[in-house]
mmCIF file of C-alpha atoms in Angstrom:
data_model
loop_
_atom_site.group_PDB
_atom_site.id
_atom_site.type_symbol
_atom_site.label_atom_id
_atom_site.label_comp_id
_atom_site.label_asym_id
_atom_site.label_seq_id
_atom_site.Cartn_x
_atom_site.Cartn_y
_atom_site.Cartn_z
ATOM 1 C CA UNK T 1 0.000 0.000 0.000
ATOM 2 C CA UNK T 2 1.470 2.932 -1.398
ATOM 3 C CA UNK T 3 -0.371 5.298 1.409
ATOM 4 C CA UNK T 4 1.022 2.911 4.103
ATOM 5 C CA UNK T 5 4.534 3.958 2.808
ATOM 6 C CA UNK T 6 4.030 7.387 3.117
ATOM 7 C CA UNK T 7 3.073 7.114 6.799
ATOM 8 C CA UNK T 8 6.048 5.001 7.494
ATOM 9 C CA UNK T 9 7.786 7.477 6.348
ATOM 10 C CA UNK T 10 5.825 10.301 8.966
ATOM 11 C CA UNK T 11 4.957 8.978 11.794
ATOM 12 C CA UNK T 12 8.370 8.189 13.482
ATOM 13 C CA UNK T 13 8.852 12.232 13.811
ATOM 14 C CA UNK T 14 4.808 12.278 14.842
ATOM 15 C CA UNK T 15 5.819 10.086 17.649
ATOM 16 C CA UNK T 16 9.000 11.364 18.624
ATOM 17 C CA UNK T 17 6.990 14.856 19.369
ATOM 18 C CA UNK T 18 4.912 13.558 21.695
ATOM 19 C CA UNK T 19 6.892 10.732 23.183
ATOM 20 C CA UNK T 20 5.123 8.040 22.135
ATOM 21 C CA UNK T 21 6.280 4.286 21.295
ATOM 22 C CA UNK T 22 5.500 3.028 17.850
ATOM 23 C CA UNK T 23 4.491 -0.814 18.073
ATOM 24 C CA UNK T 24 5.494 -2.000 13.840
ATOM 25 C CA UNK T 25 2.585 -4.770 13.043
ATOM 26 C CA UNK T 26 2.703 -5.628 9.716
ATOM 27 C CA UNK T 27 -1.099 -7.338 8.265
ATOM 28 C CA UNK T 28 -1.939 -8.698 5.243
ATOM 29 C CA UNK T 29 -4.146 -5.899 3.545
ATOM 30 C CA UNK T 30 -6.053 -8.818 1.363
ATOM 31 C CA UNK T 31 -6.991 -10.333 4.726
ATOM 32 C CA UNK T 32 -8.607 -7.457 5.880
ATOM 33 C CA UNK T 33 -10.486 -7.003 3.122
ATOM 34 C CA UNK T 34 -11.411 -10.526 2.728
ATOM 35 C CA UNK T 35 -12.593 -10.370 6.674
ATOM 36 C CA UNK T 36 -14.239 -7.182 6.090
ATOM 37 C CA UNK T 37 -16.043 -7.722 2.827
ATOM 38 C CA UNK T 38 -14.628 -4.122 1.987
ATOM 39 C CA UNK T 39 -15.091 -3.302 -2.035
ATOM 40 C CA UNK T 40 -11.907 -2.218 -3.942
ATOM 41 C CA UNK T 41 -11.284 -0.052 -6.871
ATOM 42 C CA UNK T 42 -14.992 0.827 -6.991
ATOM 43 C CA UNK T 43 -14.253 4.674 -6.842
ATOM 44 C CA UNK T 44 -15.414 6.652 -9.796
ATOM 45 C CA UNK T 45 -13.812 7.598 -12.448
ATOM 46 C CA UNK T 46 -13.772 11.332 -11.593
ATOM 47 C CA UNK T 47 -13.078 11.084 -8.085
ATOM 48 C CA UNK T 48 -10.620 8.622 -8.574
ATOM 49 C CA UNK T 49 -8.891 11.218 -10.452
ATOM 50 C CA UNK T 50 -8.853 13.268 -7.812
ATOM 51 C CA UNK T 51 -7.366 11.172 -5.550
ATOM 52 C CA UNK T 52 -4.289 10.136 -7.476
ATOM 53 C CA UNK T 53 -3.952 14.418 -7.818
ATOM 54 C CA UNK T 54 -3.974 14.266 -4.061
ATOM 55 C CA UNK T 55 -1.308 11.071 -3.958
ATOM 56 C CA UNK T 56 0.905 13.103 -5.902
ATOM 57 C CA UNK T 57 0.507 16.406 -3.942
ATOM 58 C CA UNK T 58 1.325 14.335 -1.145
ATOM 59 C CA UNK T 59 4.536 13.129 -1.749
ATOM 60 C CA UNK T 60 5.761 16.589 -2.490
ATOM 61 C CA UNK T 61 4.485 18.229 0.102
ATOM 62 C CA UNK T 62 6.116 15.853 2.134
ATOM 63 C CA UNK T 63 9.469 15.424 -0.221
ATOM 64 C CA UNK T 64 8.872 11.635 -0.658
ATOM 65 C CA UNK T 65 10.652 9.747 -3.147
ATOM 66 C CA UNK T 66 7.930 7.035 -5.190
ATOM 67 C CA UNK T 67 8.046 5.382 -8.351
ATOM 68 C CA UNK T 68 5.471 2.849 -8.548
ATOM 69 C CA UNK T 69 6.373 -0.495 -9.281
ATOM 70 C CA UNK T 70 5.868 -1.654 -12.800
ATOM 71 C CA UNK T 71 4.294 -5.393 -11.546
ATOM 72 C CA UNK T 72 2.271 -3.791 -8.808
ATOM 73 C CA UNK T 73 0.364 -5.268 -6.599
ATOM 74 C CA UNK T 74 3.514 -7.526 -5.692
ATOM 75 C CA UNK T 75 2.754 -10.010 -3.789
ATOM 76 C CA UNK T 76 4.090 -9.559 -0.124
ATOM 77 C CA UNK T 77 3.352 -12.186 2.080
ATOM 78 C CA UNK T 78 7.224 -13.589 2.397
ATOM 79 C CA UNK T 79 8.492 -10.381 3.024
ATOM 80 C CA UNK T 80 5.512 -9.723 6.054
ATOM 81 C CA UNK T 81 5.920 -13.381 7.464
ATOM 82 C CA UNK T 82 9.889 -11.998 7.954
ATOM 83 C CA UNK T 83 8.701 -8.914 9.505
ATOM 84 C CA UNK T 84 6.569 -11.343 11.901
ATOM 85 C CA UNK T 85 10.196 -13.545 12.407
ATOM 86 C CA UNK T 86 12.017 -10.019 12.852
ATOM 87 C CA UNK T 87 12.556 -9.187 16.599
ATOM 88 C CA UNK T 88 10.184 -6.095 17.965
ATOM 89 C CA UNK T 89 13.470 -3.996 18.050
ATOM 90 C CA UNK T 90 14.425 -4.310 14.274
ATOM 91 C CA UNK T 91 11.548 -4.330 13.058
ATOM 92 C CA UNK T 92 11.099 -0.276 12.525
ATOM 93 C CA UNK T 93 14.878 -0.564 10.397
ATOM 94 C CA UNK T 94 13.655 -3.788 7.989
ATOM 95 C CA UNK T 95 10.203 -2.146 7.052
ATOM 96 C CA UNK T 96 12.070 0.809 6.136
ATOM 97 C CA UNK T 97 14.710 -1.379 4.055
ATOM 98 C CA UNK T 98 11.557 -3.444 2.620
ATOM 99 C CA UNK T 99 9.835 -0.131 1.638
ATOM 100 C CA UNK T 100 12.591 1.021 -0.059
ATOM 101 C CA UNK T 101 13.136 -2.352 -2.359
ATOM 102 C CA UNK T 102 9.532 -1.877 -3.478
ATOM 103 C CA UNK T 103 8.695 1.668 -3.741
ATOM 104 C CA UNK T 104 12.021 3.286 -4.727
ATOM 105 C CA UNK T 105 14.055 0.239 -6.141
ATOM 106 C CA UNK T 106 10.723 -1.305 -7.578
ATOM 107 C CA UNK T 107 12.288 -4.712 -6.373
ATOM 108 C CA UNK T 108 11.752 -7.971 -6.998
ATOM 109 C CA UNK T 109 10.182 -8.507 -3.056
ATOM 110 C CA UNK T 110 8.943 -11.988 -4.268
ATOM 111 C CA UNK T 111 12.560 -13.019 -4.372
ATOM 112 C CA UNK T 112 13.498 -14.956 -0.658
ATOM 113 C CA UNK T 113 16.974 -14.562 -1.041
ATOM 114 C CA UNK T 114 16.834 -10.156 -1.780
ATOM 115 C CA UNK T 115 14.567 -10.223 1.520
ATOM 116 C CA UNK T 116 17.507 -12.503 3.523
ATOM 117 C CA UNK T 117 20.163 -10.808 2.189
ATOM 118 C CA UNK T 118 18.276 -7.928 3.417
ATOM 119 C CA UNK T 119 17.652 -8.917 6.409
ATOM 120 C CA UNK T 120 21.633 -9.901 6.541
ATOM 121 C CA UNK T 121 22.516 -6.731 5.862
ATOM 122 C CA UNK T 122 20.924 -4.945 8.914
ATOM 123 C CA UNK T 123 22.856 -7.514 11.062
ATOM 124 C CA UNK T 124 19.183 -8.198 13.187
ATOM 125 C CA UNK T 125 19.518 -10.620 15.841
ATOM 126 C CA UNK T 126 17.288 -12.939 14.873
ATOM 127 C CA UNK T 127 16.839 -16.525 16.838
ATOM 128 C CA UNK T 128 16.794 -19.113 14.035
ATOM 129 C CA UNK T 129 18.800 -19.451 10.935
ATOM 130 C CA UNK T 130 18.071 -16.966 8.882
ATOM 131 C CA UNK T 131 17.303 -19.281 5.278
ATOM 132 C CA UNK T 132 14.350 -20.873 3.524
ATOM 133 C CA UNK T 133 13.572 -22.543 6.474
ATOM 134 C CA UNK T 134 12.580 -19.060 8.259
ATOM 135 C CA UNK T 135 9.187 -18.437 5.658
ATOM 136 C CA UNK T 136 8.089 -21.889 6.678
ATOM 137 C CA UNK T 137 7.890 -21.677 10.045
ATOM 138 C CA UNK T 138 4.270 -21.624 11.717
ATOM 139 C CA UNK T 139 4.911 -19.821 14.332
ATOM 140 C CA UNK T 140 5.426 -16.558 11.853
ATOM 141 C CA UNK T 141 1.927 -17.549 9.803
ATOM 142 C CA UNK T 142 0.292 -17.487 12.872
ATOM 143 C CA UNK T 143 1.466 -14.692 14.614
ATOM 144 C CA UNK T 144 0.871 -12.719 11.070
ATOM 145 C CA UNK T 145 -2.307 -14.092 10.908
ATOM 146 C CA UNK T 146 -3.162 -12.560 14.609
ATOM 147 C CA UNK T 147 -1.958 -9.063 13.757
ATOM 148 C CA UNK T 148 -4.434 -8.980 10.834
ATOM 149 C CA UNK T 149 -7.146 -10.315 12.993
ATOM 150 C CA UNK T 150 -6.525 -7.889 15.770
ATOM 151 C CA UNK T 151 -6.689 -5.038 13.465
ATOM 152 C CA UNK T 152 -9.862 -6.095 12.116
ATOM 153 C CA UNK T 153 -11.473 -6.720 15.213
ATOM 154 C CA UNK T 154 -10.217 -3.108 16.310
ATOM 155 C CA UNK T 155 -12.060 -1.833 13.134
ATOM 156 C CA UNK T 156 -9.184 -1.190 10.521
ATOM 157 C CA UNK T 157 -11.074 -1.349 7.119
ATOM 158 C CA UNK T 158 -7.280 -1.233 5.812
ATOM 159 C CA UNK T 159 -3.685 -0.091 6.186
ATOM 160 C CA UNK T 160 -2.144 2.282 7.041
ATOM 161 C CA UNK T 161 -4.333 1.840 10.496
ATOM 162 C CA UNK T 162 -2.943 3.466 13.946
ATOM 163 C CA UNK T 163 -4.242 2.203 17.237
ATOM 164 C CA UNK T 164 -3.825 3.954 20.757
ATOM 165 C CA UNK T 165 -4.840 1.848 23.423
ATOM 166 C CA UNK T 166 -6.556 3.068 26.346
ATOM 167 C CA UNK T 167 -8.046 1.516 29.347
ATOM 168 C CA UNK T 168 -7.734 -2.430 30.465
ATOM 169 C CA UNK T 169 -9.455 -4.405 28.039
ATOM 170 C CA UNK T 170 -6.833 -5.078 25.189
ATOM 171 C CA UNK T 171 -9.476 -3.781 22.362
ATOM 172 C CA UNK T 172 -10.212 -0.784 24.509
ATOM 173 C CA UNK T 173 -8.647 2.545 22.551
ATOM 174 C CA UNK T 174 -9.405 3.977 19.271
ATOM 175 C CA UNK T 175 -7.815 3.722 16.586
ATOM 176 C CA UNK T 176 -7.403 5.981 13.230
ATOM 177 C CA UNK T 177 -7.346 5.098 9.434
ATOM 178 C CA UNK T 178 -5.268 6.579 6.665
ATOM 179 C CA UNK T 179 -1.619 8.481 6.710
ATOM 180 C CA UNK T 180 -3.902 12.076 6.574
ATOM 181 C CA UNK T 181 -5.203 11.028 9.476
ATOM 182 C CA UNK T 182 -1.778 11.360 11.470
ATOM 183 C CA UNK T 183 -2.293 14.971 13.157
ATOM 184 C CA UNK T 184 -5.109 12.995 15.054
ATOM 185 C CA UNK T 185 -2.861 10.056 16.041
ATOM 186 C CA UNK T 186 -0.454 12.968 17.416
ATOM 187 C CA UNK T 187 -3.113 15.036 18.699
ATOM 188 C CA UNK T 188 -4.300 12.277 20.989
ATOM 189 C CA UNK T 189 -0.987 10.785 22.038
ATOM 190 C CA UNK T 190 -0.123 14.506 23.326
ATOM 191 C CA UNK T 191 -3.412 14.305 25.044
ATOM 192 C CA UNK T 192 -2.598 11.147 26.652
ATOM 193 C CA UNK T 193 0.301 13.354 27.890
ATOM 194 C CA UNK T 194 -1.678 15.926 29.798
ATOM 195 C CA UNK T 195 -4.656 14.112 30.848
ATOM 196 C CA UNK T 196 -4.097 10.604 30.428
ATOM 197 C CA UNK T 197 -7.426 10.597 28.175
ATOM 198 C CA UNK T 198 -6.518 11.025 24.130
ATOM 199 C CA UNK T 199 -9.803 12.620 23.198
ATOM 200 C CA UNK T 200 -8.924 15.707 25.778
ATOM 201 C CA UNK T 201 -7.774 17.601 22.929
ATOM 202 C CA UNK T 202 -8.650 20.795 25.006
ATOM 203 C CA UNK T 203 -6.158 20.287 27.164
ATOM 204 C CA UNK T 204 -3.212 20.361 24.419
ATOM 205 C CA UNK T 205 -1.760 23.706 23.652
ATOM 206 C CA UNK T 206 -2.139 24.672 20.251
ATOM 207 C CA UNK T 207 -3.501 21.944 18.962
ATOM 208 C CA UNK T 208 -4.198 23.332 15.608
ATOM 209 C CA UNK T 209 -0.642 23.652 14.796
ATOM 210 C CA UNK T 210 -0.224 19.855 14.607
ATOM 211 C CA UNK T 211 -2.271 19.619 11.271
ATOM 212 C CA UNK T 212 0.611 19.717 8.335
ATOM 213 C CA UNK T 213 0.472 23.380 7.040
ATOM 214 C CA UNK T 214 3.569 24.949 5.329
ATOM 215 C CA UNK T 215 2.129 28.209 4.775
ATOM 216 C CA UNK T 216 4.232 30.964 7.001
ATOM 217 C CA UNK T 217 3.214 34.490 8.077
ATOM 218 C CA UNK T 218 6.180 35.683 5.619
ATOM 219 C CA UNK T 219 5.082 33.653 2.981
ATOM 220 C CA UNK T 220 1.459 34.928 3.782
ATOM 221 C CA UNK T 221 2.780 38.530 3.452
ATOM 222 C CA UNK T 222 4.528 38.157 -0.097
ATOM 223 C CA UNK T 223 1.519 36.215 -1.570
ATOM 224 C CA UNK T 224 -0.572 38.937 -0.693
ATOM 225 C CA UNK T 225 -0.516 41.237 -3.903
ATOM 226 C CA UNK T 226 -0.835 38.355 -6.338
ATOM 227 C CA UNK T 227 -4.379 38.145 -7.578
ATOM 228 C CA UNK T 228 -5.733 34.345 -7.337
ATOM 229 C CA UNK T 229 -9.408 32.976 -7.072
ATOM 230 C CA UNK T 230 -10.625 30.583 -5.682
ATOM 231 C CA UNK T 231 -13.497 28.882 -6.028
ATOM 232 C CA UNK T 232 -15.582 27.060 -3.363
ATOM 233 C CA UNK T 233 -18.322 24.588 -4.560
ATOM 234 C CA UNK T 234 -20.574 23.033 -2.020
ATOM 235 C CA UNK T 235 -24.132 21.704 -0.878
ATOM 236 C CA UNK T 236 -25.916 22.397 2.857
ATOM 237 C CA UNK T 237 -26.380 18.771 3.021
ATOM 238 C CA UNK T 238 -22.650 18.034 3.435
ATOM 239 C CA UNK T 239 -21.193 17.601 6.727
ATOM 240 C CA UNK T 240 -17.408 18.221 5.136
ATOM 241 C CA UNK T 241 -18.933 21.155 3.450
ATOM 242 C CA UNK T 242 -19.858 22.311 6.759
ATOM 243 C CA UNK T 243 -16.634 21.630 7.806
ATOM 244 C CA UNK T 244 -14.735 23.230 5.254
ATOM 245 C CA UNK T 245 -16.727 26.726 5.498
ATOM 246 C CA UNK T 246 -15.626 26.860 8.759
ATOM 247 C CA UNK T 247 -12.161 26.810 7.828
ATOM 248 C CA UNK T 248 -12.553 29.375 4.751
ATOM 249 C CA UNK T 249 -11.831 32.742 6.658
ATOM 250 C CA UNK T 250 -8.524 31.064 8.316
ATOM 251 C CA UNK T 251 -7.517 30.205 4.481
ATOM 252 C CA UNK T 252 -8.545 33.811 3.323
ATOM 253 C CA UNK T 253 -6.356 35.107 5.706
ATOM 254 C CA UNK T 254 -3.555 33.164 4.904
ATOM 255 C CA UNK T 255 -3.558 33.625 1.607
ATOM 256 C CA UNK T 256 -3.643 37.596 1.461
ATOM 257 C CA UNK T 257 -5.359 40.545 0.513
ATOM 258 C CA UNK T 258 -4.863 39.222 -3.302
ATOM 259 C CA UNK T 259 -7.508 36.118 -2.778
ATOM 260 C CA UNK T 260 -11.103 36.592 -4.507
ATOM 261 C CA UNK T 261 -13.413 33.630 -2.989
ATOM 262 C CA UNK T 262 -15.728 32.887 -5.139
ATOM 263 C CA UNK T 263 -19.145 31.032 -3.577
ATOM 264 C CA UNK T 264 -21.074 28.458 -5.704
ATOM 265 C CA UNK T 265 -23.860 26.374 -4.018
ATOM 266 C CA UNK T 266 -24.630 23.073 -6.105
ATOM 267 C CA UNK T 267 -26.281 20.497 -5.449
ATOM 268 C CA UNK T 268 -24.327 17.202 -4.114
ATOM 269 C CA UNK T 269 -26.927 14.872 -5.852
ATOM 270 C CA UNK T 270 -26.426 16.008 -9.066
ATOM 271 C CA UNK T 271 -22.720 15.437 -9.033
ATOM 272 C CA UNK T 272 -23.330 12.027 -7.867
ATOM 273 C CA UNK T 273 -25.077 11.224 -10.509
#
């Protein structure tokens, strides 16, 4: 999963912030589908469209290197049932090394002996031979097998998922879907901080700062004799709309004295159809 990458590239600084431990459980994303009856590659062809747009905005705005692989989806079961064989401790440094072979290499992850020579390579202590024998061992299907299970039973309707545990029961927490969803994860982990509870988002201090936004006052300044429009299309009906409008003075602002909103109620139905 391409958006999984991007997180693992993100939320090791997230965490660092707030002082937070990152627990790497690799799933198999076709499990959790399979478990959740979730539909894929159903998205239309417009917003679909859309989305790659946003994929690609993504990676620069967060100066991530990507270069989809040409046999993609590659099947990845070996190189998670290593992961699962991987002690807790390593694990952060061969997902990173695995990440790489696929999404910047474009690697051949199918291969057992790239993924042990891998492995080799990052000199991990690991407490069986480290050969053929390793990707036939039970104990790894089974313990990959409970990772996906736990995250479905959490409520991950696929990856990348983030899950903060809170209280005594061991599916007691909440837990957070997608890599744009990460300024929640840190949010509540900072809240955990204060209050011990990581919905008390009133008790962190500028909390609003933690969603990604580049824009600075100086750049705000120089931007602000450049004439630009923008246009804002959206129906009463829509709870993001909602959302959004409440957010369209801050952006005005930002921008500059040069910004010309432009306000153009349709209606949502229509576009669906």
């Amino acid at each position: 999963c391409p958006w999984a990458y991007i997180a693992s590239r993100r939320i090791e600084v997230i965490t660092a912030r707030v002082g937070a431990q990152i627990i790497w459980t690799p799933v198999l994303l076709g499990g959790i589908y399979e478990a959740t009856k979730a539909p894929q590659d159903v998205m239309p062809g417009a917003k679909k469209a859309v989305n790659q747009k946003d994929f690609v905005r993504t990676l620069k705005r967060f100066d991530i290197p990507l270069k989809y692989h040409p046999k993609h989806p590659v099947r990845t079961v070996d190189s998670v049932r290593l992961l699962h064989a991987t002690p807790p401790t390593h694990r952060a440094a061969l997902t990173h090394a695995l990440y790489q072979l696929y999404w910047v290499q474009n690697a051949d992850i199918t291969d057992r002996t790239l993924l042990l020579t891998t492995a080799r390579r990052l000199k991990i202590p690991y407490t069986q031979p480290l050969d053929d024998s390793l990707f036939a061992d039970t104990r790894h299907h089974a313990s990959l097998r409970a990772a996906t299970a736990d995250a479905v039973r959490r409520g991950a309707p696929g990856v990348p998922s983030f899950w903060i545990p809170h209280g005594d029961a061991p599916d007691t927490g909440l837990l957070f879907w997608g890599q744009d969803r990460l300024h929640f994860v840190e949010a509540s982990l900072a809240a955990m901080r204060v209050a011990a509870d990581p919905m008390a988002w009133d008790t962190v201090p500028r909390i609003a700062e933690m969603y990604p936004r580049k824009a600075t006052a100086a750049q705000a300044k120089a931007w602000a004799g450049r004439q630009r429009t923008l246009t804002y299309y959206y129906d009463f009906s829509s709870p993001w709309c909602y959302l959004a409008w409440t957010q369209m003075e801050r952006v005005a602002r930002e921008a500059g004295k040069g910004l010309k909103l432009e306000l153009v109620p349709v209606l949502v139905g229509g576009l669906f159809r």
